[in-house]
Every structure is written in C-alpha cells, then in structure tokens.
Amino acid sequence: MAGQQAVEHKYVYDFSEGNKDQKDLLGGKGANLAEMTNLGLPVPPGFTITTEACKAYLSTGEEPAGLGDQISARLATLESAMGKRLGDPDDPLLVSVRSGAKFSMPGMMETVLNVGLNDRSVVGLSAQAGGNDRFAWDSYRRLIQMFGKTVCEVPGEEFEHALDDAKRVKGVTNDLDLDADDLRGLVDAYKSIFSKHTGREFPQEPREQLDLAIHAVFESWNADRAVLYRRQERIPADLGTAVNVVAMVFGNLGPDSGTGVAFTRDPASGAQGIYGDYLANAQGEDVVAGIRNTVPLQELEQLDKKSYDELLSIMARLEEHYKDLCDIEFTIERGKLWMLQTRVGKRTAAAAFVIAGQLVDEGLIDLDEALHRVNGAQLAQLMFPRFKLDHEFQPVAKGIGASPGAAVGKVVFTSARAVELAAEGESVILVRRETNPDDLNGMIAAQGILTSRGGKTSHAAVVARGMGKTCVSGADDLDIDIPGRKFVVGGQTVSEGDVVSIDGTTGKVFLGEVPVMPSEVVQYFEGSLDPAHIDNALVRAVHRIMTHADGKRRLRVRTNADTGADAARARRFGAEGIGLCRTEHMFLGDRKELVERLILARDGKERDDALAALLPLQRADFVEIFREMDGLPVTVRLIDPPLHEFLPPLEQLAVNVAVAQERGEDVAKEEALLSAVRRMHEQNPMLGLRGVRLGLVIPGLFAMQVRAIAEAAVECAKQGVRSCPEIMVPLVGAVQELETVRAEAEKIIAEVTREQPVDVLIGTMIEVPRAALTAGQIAEAAQFFSFGTNDLTQMGWGFSRDDVEGAFFWRYLELGIFGISPFESIDREGVGRLVRIATEEGRAARPGLKIGVCGEHGGDPESVHFFHEVGLDYVSCSPFRVPVARLEAGRAVVETGGSDSR
Ligand code: PEP
Ligand code: MG
C-alpha cells in the first residue's frame, strides 16, 4: 500500500556520506575513510557496511533484511564511479573487503583482497594492466589464498607450502622471481587445496565471493584471537565490526607501484619528522605482515618524488585536521598515490607525553586537551627502569626499537612455551621471525618480544606497543631456527632458556642479563632532574602536563606509608599527606618478642608491662613520620590485623615443641605460644577478632597507640616541628564501637596535650558494608571518613581477598562477569554505590566531613575518576602511584568539563 512501507534501516554508507565522528556506526577505518573522502584526498571509492548490520548478522546468523539490496545499490554506484563492473571478463572491477571496528584491533580480524577475480576476469585484468600476466595471476592466487583461509577456514600453511614448493622448483627464494606461468600453476595448486578442504570449487561468481567475504569479516569479530585481544585491551565485546568494500588499487603493478605505512611523527619517541616503511611492488598486507623487509619511507623521495611530495603534504594536512599524530596506509599505483587508511595513531607512553607537549607548542591543542591525551597507565609505564649500559655490554644485534622498555628473560621460540614458562614464574623473551595474531597468548605472557623481520609497523610492533610490552623488531642479524629452538647471531648460538636482554628504545639486543637503571621520569619526580635545565623532551613534557594536572585537580593526593623513608619518597612524588599509616609493621621484627609478651600475658600487670615497652618504640616511629611530613596530615590507623598473625604458624610451633621435648629441653614458652595459637585460631580471620574489635577486647592496646601518637605530636611541637595527626579506627561497623574508642582516646589526648596543645582528629575507616549503610550515624562520632575499599570489596562481594584472585577470577573474567578484578578497579555499581551512599549520608549528618579513600583503588586510574565524581576530598595510594593519581585527578576534572559534583 502506498505510503505504508516501513522505512528501511540504512546499513550501507557511501564514503561521501560519513565522517570521522561516526566510529560507533562505521568503525574507525570507515569513519576515517569518509573523513578523508570529504577532505578531497585521493581515497579509492567505496562504501561501509555498518556495525549494526554486523550485530544483526551475528545475532541471527543471517543478513538483516534489506542489506543485500543496499549493497547492490552501492555497488552499482561504485561500478559507475570506476567505469568498471564486478566480474566483467574484459575489465573487471576488483574490491577489497576489510574489517574496521570502532577500536583498532591490528591484525585481529579479516581482510580479503581482489574480490571479483575468476578464471575469466583474470585474463581481462591482465589485458587492462597492459598485458601484465604476472600481476593478474599473482592477484588471483592471493584472492584464493585469502578467501580460502578467511572465508572457508582452509589452513593457511597449505597455501604457504605450495608457494614454497613453487619457489623451490624454480630455484628462487623471492616470490617476485616467480613468473606468470609459475603463478598460473600456483593458482591451480591453490584451487586444488581449496576444493580438497571445502568439498567445492573455488566460487567463480563475484557477487557470491563478495557476500561470503562480508559474512566472514562479520564472523571474525568473534574469532578467538579477537576475543582475547578485546579482553586484554578492555574493548567491549558487543560493538561488532563494520565492513569496508573498497575499489582495489594495486601496489604490485611493477617498480613504479608500491605500498607503505607512515606516521606523522615518531610513534616511539614522539620526535617530529616522517616515519614509515615503504615496499615497492607489493600489496599492503605484505608490509604489515613483515613478509619482506621494507625500506625507510624517505627513500620514496628518490623512487617517486611526485608521490612523495604529495604524501608529505597530505600528512601535514591530516595532522592539522586531526590535531594529532596520524598513521597512514597508502598505495602507489603506477605513480598515482592513493590513501587507504588513516587514524589517530597508537603511540608509546613516552611519545604520548612528548607529542601532547609539541601540539600545545604548535598551538593545535591547549593544555586541557594535552592532559586528556595522556593517562596514568602511560605515566606508570614511564616509571619503569631502563638498561644501565657501559662498555662491558656490547649488543650482538640491532633491530628496530619498536616498543620501549628494558626486558630481560629466557629465550623461547613459541607462544605455547612462553605461556608455560611464564606460568612457572620465569621471565621470558618471545623470539619469532615475525609474529602473527596466533602469537597473542605468548606475547601477553612474555616480558618482551624480539623478531628478525618487520618494521615499526609490523604486527609485533603494533601489538606490543598497544600492550606496553618491550619489543625489538627486524633484528635481521638473527638467524632464527624455530623448530631447532635456537638462533645464531654473530657466530654464537642462543638456545631456548638462554638469557637475553632487549632494549625496545634503541633496538639493541644483548646476550645475558644487562643491569637496569631507574627511569628519567622517576629521577625527575625524585628531584634529581630539573626540567628547566635538561635537554630531555620527555621530562619537560611530563613536567608541564603534571603541573597542569596539579593546577586543575580538586582531589588531593596522599600516600600510604608506614615508615619515614616511604613518607619521604612519597613527598618527593608529590604526596600531600599520609592517608594510611598502617601501624602493624611497628609490631614486627625485633618487636615481635614484645607482642608475644602482650599476647601471652597472664594478668593485667604483664600486659601493661608489654604495652609500656612498646610505647616508646611506637612514639619514635611517629616522630620520624611526622618530621618527614612536616605539618602535612598523617592518618595513623590503629592496629588492624588479628594478633595471631604476629605469632609463628601452628605447624611450626607444634614441630618446635615436639623436637624440644625429644631433646629434653625446656618447652614452657613454646607450649604457651602453641596453646595461644590454638586458642586464637579462627575459621575466618578476616571476619574475626581484628580492627576496632581488638581495641574493645584487649585493654590498653589502642590506648597505648593513641598515647604514642599524641606524645609524638607533643614532642615534635616542642622541637618546633608541626604535625597534623589523624587517628583512624579500622573495621568499624556500628557507631557505638567508634564512640567507645573515641571516648577513651579523647581522654588520653587531653591528658597528653594539656601543656602543649596539638590538634588530633579522630575518624574512622568505612570498610564494612554496615558502616557505609549507617554512615549518617557514624558521622556523628567521626571527624573524618576514609574508605577501605579493599575490605569493602571483600565484604561487599563476599570475596576473600587473599584467595579469590588466584583461585577463580580467571573464570569470572572469561565469562565477562566483570571486565577487571574489583580489587584492582572499583566496582562502580556495587561497592561504588556503598561509597556514594556513605559519602552522601555522612556529609548530610556532618556537613563538610573530610572523606578520602585509602584502599588500593586510590591509585587506580579508573577509580580515581570515580572518587572525583563522588566528591571525595582525597585519594591515598602507594608512593609510586602518587604521580599517577595526581595526573588522573587532573584528567578527571578536564573530562567532566571542569565540573565538581560536590
Ligand atoms: C582497606 O581495607 O581498603 C584498607 C586500606 O585496609 P587494609 O588493606 O589494611 O585492610
Ligand atoms: Mg581494611
């Protein structure tokens, strides 16, 4: 009926219809091809099938209604733009079918090139290529190979063996030395392989080829390696991939053709310049796969100046347009340049900082944007040590510094062996000629990756950079024998298990273990490098961006530190106080003896004596810390762990007693300890006699600690040192617990500070779910809150924090129950909700209540953003993570548009 027809869903977009901001729908590649098309750059015509079509196909196993017709319509447009028809025996249009998800997943999904070739059109292609038979048959054999492997799951090695056989018969090693007849023969061999595995002939109908290739790309979204990569990179599993159908242009038409990849700046160091690899007379996949060694892009200037100049001007234009480092894939077909892809390029952590700084200098972005473009994980990576090199260590080979860092480990040659040895706790270096997506597991397990082929853009390089793994690629002096599990370099043989050291910044490879030294970024934080006076682009960029983050952030950053040395280091890293000083370490070492006396005390007198002996030691600890922090707040947590943790294990005591008895020695003390351990045994110690419960049950224990804190503050004050102690009570679940402890503490503080007044706050941890849910009541008795998100996660989920991560989290991650351990990054919906409730209700009861977090989450980038959103006053984390938290706290402000949710 006229006018009643449902509006058909649009699944196919011409390149002229999209733009770079449509990555959700068109995938990264499609959106950027559209953007380049609209910029008037030379992009071969084509169209994009949306991620929605992919999702529909994956959920039903069938093309959604209307997709086939929309493809036909776009194909007709493409054919008329090119003046060629798909399958035309005289002048065939060939297309590539390429995946393109929202987030780049290098090499993880499928591509099929040269779709449209068959037994007849191969002849037409040759004629159109000026009688270049070799080219036509090479294109056809590539189609059968890629189509067979990708669409029909024919084992790829079979094609590779057939190619090797053809080269052997001919007595050549380079595939360029195979002529048209050899390739024609190879096509026959490939077709037999195809039919042997699929039970059918290679499809001759171009539209069938196209449809099957599109389905295969859709399906490759769920290939094992893609699933693994997404998990590793935390890419959501339900996005689907778009499919780009693009008119083929050929880089393998002769010496005036070629293909390459380029970066507008060095993706490893961030240095300005032209970086890339070029391979004459080849198709694009040859470069990425590292099949043949490429030449530096600069050499293109000699080979084809016109294309080179055009490429440079396009690269400049793209950088200006995207305001960022771009990476590019291009092909030159007989002297004509075509842009096949661009995107904002992946880069190393160092390059991210350096480039952000440069772009600010160039006026392309402002400092807020620079801050947005770097992250805490990158900063953490820059804080890793580097090799300490002197003349003693000579490299045995030099490849390309593809992903920086210093990695030392035992050589392994297969992904499986890497996984095996890593599981045994060994550090391994995965050595391959080149990697491919099947090596992903081994790459994850390895400390570093070393390849003998491929450039900065090879699979190994791209994936390693994405993972933040050290990688040296293209070390072509290495003669690698994978089956023999060895490589030879400079006359020396290195076998599986031998140790090598690889430097991902310089590309150098060393035999044996090279010692490492701290990073410049750490040296800068430690104050031994002055950014104003050193010629180090990275340190200058870090300094500039950190300064901006500090100016922006609302959250304060404190540290978890239990000793003067930790406190001093954390201050150099920018800590603005101590958010958690765990006092339990003060009960260890030679003080264990005193703790044993306390536990074994038979009466009040013995207990008081033991506590009295501990008091001056604790006081001295606090004096040291207060001095280091010099007036900054120091949150001291009263003792938290169950006391039996300070005693030897039951089994050991039982053996000691038995042995001593056997020898006729005096066992009275051992026996007393043993019976104490038996008496104190708990089935669930994390839920037992610990935290505030200890303070309520063991007379004088908390009192001693409170006295030590107050006396230390008084001692400091007398010496002119300011201190700002905050006493924190752990594991509170009910306000009455806190009130009881607080009443006693206040009495002691009043007494100690009578003559030398000092302010001492008394607050509580919020780490038991009940405390979070009754925060309004607890706030009445607490001068501050600090979330103990380790325990809050443990008790919120009912996960024993010491057991579950090793025991079964892998399965939870595999099932997608969570994407990351909730002990690592805050579970926003559950545990995070408790944090929100407690913050709101605590502040409703006591306006302006100071609230922080001191669980591990305080240094986790994602969680810092959450704590900013919730409106906490500070996060507290280990000294090393303080710079990360500062950076992320600044980023959180920039990313929420400077808003403050409080
Ligand atoms: C916590 O539970 O988050 C916390 C900081 O305390 P601890 O890790 O010492 O239990
Ligand atoms: Mg705790």
mmCIF file with all atom_site columns, N, CA and C and ligand atoms in Angstrom, residues 637 690 767 791 801, ligand 2:
data_model
loop_
_atom_site.group_PDB
_atom_site.id
_atom_site.type_symbol
_atom_site.label_atom_id
_atom_site.label_alt_id
_atom_site.label_comp_id
_atom_site.label_asym_id
_atom_site.label_entity_id
_atom_site.label_seq_id
_atom_site.pdbx_PDB_ins_code
_atom_site.Cartn_x
_atom_site.Cartn_y
_atom_site.Cartn_z
_atom_site.occupancy
_atom_site.B_iso_or_equiv
_atom_site.pdbx_formal_charge
_atom_site.auth_seq_id
_atom_site.auth_comp_id
_atom_site.auth_asym_id
_atom_site.auth_atom_id
_atom_site.pdbx_PDB_model_num
ATOM   1  N  N  . ARG A 1 637 ? 46.463 4.646   61.371 1.00 0.00 ? 637 ARG A N  1
ATOM   2  C  CA . ARG A 1 637 ? 45.410 3.677   61.666 1.00 0.00 ? 637 ARG A CA 1
ATOM   3  C  C  . ARG A 1 637 ? 45.809 2.816   62.850 1.00 0.00 ? 637 ARG A C  1
ATOM   4  N  N  . ARG A 1 690 ? 39.632 -8.597  64.809 1.00 0.00 ? 690 ARG A N  1
ATOM   5  C  CA . ARG A 1 690 ? 40.583 -7.663  64.206 1.00 0.00 ? 690 ARG A CA 1
ATOM   6  C  C  . ARG A 1 690 ? 39.981 -6.267  64.262 1.00 0.00 ? 690 ARG A C  1
ATOM   7  N  N  . GLU A 1 767 ? 34.797 0.523   55.864 1.00 0.00 ? 767 GLU A N  1
ATOM   8  C  CA . GLU A 1 767 ? 35.237 -0.642  55.098 1.00 0.00 ? 767 GLU A CA 1
ATOM   9  C  C  . GLU A 1 767 ? 34.382 -1.874  55.349 1.00 0.00 ? 767 GLU A C  1
ATOM   10 N  N  . ASP A 1 791 ? 38.729 -3.902  51.950 1.00 0.00 ? 791 ASP A N  1
ATOM   11 C  CA . ASP A 1 791 ? 37.787 -4.669  52.758 1.00 0.00 ? 791 ASP A CA 1
ATOM   12 C  C  . ASP A 1 791 ? 36.351 -4.467  52.289 1.00 0.00 ? 791 ASP A C  1
ATOM   13 N  N  . ARG A 1 801 ? 39.795 -11.739 49.989 1.00 0.00 ? 801 ARG A N  1
ATOM   14 C  CA . ARG A 1 801 ? 40.730 -11.015 49.118 1.00 0.00 ? 801 ARG A CA 1
ATOM   15 C  C  . ARG A 1 801 ? 42.060 -11.721 48.922 1.00 0.00 ? 801 ARG A C  1
HETATM 16 MG MG . MG  B 2 .   ? 40.947 -2.874  55.641 1.00 0.00 ? 2   MG  B MG 1
#
